[in-house]
Coordinates of C-alpha atoms (C1' of nucleotides) in Angstrom, one line a residue:
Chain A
X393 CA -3.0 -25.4 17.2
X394 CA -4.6 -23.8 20.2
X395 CA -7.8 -22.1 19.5
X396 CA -9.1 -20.3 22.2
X397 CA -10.5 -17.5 20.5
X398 CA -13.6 -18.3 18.6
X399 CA -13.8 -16.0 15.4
X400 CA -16.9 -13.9 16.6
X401 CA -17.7 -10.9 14.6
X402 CA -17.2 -9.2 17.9
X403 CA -13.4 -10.7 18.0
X404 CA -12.9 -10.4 14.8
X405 CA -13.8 -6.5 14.8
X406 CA -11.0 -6.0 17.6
X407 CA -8.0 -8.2 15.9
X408 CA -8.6 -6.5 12.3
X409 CA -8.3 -3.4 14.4
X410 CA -4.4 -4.4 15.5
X411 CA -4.3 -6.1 12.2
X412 CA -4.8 -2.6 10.7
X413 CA -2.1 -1.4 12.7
X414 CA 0.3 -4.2 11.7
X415 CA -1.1 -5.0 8.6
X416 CA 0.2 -1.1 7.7
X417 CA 3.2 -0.8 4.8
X418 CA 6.1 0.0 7.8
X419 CA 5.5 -1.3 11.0
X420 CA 6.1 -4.5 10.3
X421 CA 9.4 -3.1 8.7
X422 CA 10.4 -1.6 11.9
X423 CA 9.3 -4.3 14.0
X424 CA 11.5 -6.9 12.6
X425 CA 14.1 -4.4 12.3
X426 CA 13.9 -3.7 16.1
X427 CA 13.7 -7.3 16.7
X428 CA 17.2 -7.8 17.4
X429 CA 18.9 -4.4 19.1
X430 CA 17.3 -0.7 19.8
X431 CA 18.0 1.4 17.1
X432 CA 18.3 5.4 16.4
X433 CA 16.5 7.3 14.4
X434 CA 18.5 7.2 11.5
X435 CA 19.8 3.5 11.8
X436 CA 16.0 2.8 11.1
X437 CA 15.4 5.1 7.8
X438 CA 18.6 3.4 6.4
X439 CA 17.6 -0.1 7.1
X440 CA 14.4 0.2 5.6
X441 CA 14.6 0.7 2.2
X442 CA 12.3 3.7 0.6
X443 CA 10.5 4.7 3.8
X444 CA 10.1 8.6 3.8
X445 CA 10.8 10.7 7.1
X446 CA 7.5 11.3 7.7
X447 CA 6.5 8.2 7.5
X448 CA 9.0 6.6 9.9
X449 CA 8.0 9.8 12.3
X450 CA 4.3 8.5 11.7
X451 CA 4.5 4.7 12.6
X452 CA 7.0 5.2 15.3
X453 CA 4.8 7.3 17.2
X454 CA 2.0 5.1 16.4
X455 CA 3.7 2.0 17.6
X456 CA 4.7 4.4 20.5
X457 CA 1.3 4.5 21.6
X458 CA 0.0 1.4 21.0
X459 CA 3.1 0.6 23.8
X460 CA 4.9 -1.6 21.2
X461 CA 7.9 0.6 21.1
X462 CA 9.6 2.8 23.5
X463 CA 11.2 6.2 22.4
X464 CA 14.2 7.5 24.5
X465 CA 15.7 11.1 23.5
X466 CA 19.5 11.9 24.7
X467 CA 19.7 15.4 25.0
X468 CA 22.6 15.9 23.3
X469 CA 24.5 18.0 20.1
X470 CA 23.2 16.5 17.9
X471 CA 20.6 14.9 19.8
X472 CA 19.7 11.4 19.8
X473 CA 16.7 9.3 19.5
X474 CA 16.8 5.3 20.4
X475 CA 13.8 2.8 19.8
X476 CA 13.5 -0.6 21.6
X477 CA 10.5 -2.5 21.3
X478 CA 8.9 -3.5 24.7
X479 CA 8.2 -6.9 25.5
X480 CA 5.3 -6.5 24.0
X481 CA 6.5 -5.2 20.7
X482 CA 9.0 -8.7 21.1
X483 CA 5.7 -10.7 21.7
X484 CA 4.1 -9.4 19.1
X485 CA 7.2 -9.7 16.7
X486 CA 6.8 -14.2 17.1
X487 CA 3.2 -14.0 15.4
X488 CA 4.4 -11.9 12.9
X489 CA 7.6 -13.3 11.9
X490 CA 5.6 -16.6 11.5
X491 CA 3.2 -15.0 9.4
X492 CA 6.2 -13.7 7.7
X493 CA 7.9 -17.2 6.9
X494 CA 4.4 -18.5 5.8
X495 CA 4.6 -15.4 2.9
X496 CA 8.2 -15.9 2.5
X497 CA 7.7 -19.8 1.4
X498 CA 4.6 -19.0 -0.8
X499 CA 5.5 -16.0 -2.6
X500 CA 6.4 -17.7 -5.6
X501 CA 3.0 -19.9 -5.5
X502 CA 1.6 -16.9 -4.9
X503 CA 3.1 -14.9 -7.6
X504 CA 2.3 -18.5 -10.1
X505 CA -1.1 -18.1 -9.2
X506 CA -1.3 -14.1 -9.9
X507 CA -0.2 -15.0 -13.3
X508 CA -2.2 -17.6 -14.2
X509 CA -5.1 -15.7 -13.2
X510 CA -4.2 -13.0 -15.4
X511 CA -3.3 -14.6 -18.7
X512 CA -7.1 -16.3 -18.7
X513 CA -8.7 -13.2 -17.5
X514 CA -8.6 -9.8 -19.4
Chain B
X1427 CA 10.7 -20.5 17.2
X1428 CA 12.5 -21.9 13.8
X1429 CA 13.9 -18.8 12.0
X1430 CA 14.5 -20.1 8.6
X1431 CA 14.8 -16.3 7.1
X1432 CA 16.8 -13.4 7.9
X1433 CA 14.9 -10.2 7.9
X1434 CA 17.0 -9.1 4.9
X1435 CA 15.2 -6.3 3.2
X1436 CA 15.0 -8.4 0.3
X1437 CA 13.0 -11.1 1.9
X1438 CA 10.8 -8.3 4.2
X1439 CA 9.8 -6.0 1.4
X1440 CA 8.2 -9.8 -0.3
X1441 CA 6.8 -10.6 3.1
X1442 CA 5.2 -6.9 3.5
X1443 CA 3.8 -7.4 0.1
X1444 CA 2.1 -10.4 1.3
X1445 CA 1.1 -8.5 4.5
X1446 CA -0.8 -5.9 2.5
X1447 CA -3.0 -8.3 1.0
X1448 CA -4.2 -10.2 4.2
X1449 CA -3.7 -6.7 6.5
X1450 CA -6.2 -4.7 4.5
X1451 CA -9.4 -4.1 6.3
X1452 CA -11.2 -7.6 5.0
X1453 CA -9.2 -10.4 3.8
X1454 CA -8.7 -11.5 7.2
X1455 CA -12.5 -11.5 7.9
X1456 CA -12.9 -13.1 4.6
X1457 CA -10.5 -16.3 5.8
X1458 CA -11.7 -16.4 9.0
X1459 CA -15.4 -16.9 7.5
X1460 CA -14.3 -19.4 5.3
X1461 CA -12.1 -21.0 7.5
X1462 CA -15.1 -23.5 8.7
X1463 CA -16.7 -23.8 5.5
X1464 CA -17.8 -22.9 2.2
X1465 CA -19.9 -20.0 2.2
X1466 CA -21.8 -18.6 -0.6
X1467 CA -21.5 -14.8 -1.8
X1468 CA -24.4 -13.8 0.2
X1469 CA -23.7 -16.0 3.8
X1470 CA -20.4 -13.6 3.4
X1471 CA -21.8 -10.8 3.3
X1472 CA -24.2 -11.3 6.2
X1473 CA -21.4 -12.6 8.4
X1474 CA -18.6 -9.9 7.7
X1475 CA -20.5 -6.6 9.9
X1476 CA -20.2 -3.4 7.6
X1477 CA -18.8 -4.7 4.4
X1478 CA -20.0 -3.3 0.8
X1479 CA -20.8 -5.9 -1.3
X1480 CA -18.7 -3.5 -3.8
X1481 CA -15.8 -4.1 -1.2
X1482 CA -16.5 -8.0 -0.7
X1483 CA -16.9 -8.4 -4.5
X1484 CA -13.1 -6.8 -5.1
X1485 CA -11.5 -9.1 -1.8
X1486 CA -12.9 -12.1 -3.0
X1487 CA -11.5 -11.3 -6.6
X1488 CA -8.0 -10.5 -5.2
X1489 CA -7.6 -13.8 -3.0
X1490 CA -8.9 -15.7 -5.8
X1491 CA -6.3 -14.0 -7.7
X1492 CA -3.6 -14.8 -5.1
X1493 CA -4.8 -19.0 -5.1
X1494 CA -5.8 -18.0 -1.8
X1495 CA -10.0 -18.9 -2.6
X1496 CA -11.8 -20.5 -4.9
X1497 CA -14.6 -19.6 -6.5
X1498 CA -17.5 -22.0 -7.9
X1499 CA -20.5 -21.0 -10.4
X1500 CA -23.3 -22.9 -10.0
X1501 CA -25.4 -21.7 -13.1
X1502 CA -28.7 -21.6 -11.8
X1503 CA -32.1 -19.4 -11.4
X1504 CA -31.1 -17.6 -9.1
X1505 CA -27.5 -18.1 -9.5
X1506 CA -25.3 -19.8 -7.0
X1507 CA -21.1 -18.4 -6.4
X1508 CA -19.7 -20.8 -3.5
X1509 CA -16.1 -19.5 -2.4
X1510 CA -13.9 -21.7 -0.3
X1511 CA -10.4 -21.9 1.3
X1512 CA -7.7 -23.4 -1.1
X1513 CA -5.3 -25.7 1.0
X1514 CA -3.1 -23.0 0.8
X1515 CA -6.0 -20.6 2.2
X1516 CA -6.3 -23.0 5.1
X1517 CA -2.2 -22.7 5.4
X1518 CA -2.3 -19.1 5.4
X1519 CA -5.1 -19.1 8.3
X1520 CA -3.1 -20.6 10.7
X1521 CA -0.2 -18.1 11.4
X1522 CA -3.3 -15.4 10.5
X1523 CA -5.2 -17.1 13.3
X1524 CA -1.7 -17.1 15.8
X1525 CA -1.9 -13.5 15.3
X1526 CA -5.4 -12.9 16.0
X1527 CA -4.7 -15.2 19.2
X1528 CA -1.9 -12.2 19.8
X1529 CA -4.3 -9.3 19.0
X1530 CA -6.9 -10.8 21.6
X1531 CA -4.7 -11.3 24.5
X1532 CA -3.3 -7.9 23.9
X1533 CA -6.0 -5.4 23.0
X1534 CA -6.5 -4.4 26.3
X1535 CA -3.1 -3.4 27.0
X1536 CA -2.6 -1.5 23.9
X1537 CA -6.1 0.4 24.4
X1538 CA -4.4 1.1 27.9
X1539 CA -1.5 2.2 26.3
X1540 CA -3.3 4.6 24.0
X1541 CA -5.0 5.9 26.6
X1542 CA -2.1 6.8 28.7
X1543 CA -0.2 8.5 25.7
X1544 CA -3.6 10.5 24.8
X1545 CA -4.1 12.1 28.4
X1546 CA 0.1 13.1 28.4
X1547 CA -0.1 14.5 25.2
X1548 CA -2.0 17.2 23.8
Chain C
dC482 C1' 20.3 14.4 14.0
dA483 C1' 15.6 14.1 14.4
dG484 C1' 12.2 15.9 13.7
dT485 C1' 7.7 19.4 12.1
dA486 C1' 4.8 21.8 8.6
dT487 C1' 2.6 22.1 4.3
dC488 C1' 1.0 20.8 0.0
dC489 C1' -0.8 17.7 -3.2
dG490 C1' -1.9 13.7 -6.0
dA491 C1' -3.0 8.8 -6.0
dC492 C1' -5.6 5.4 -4.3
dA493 C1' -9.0 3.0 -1.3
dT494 C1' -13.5 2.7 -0.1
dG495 C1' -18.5 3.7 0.6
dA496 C1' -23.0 4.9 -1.5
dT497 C1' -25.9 4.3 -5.1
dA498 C1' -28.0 2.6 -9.2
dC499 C1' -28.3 -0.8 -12.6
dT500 C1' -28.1 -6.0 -14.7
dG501 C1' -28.0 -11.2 -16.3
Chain D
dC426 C1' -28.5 -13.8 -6.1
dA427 C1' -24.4 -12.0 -7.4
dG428 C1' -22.6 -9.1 -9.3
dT429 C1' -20.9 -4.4 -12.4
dA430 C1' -20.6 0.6 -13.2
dT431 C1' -20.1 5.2 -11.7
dC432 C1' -19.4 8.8 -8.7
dA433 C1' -17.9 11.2 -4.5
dT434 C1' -14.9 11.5 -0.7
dG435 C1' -11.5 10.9 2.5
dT436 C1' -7.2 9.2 3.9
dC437 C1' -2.5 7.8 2.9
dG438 C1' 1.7 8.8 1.8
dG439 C1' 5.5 11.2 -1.0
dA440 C1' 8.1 15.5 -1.9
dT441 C1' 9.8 19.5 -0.1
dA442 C1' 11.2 23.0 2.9
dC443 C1' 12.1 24.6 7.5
dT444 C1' 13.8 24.1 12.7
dG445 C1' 15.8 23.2 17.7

DNA sequence: CAGTATCCGACATGATACTG
DNA sequence: CAGTATCATGTCGGATACTG
């Protein structure tokens, strides 16, 4: 793998910053939901099981300014509200949907290892 | 990019569960660290800026707990706690280490971003 | 439909002090 | 050195009600 980017404190300060960002309970959610077509408003809350309003209010206009997602109102009655990721928000999406199959294929080891550790510790 | 798994909310709400872990505020910095070696409890602590030990104490505990680290006693005066990268630590650092490559390239776009949504918005 | 406003409790985290 | 224990605080996020 390429590693051009040595893990200075410095760096590493920065990328836990977007890590933060991503690293939050939703937008990966609505990243990978917006991964394949622009979505409304309410498309979103019902794809992603348990997310409140605010919430999805919150991280959209988060990912809004961070430029990963673009918000585009139709004035209209009722009105409408789409969300497309930029190409930046696609960009972003590979990383992530890697780190996503990585969890994906060692849940279970994960989950072995969570239980192990508990039954010996109390 | 292979795509082995659908985003099915099934499969993303394991993934995001996963993502909490390493997206909190120091697991990343804990992998990074150890990505290169074993590192005692105190080398840690030096080389992550700003963590408590209280905070480094409960990380390292978790991503034990998760098979993610191991954790060696050396029973000694004064005593001696090595941690190191399980094989599937080192597996995990790799996709974590893509998206740090990601975060890099792009923080200075999304701090632009940010900045443009602050001053148009009030 | 797509929000905003308010309240409130749960949890995460830092600071501090103490220990084998 | 490598923790543990306790306390204080601040933020996150859910529930609810209201609005253009």
């Amino acid at each position: 793998m390429t590693d051009p980017v040595p893990h200075r404190t410095e760096n590493c300060l920065k990328i836990s910053q977007v890590l933060s960002r991503i690293g939050d309970k939703w937008s990966v959610l609505i990243i990978m939901s917006l991964r394949s077509r622009t979505m409304r408003f309410s498309e979103l809350k019902r794809g992603i099981d348990g997310i409140s309003q605010r919430m999805l209010t919150l991280t959209l206009r988060n990912l809004e300014r961070d430029g990963l997602v673009t918000r585009t109102v139709t004035p209209s009655i009722p009105p409408r509200v789409d969300y497309e990721l930029t190409p930046m928000g696609h960009s972003l999406a590979e990383p992530v949907e890697a780190l996503g199959t990585w969890a994906f294929q060692h849940i279970d080891r994960i989950a072995g290892a969570q239980a192990r550790y508990d039954s010996e510790e109390l």
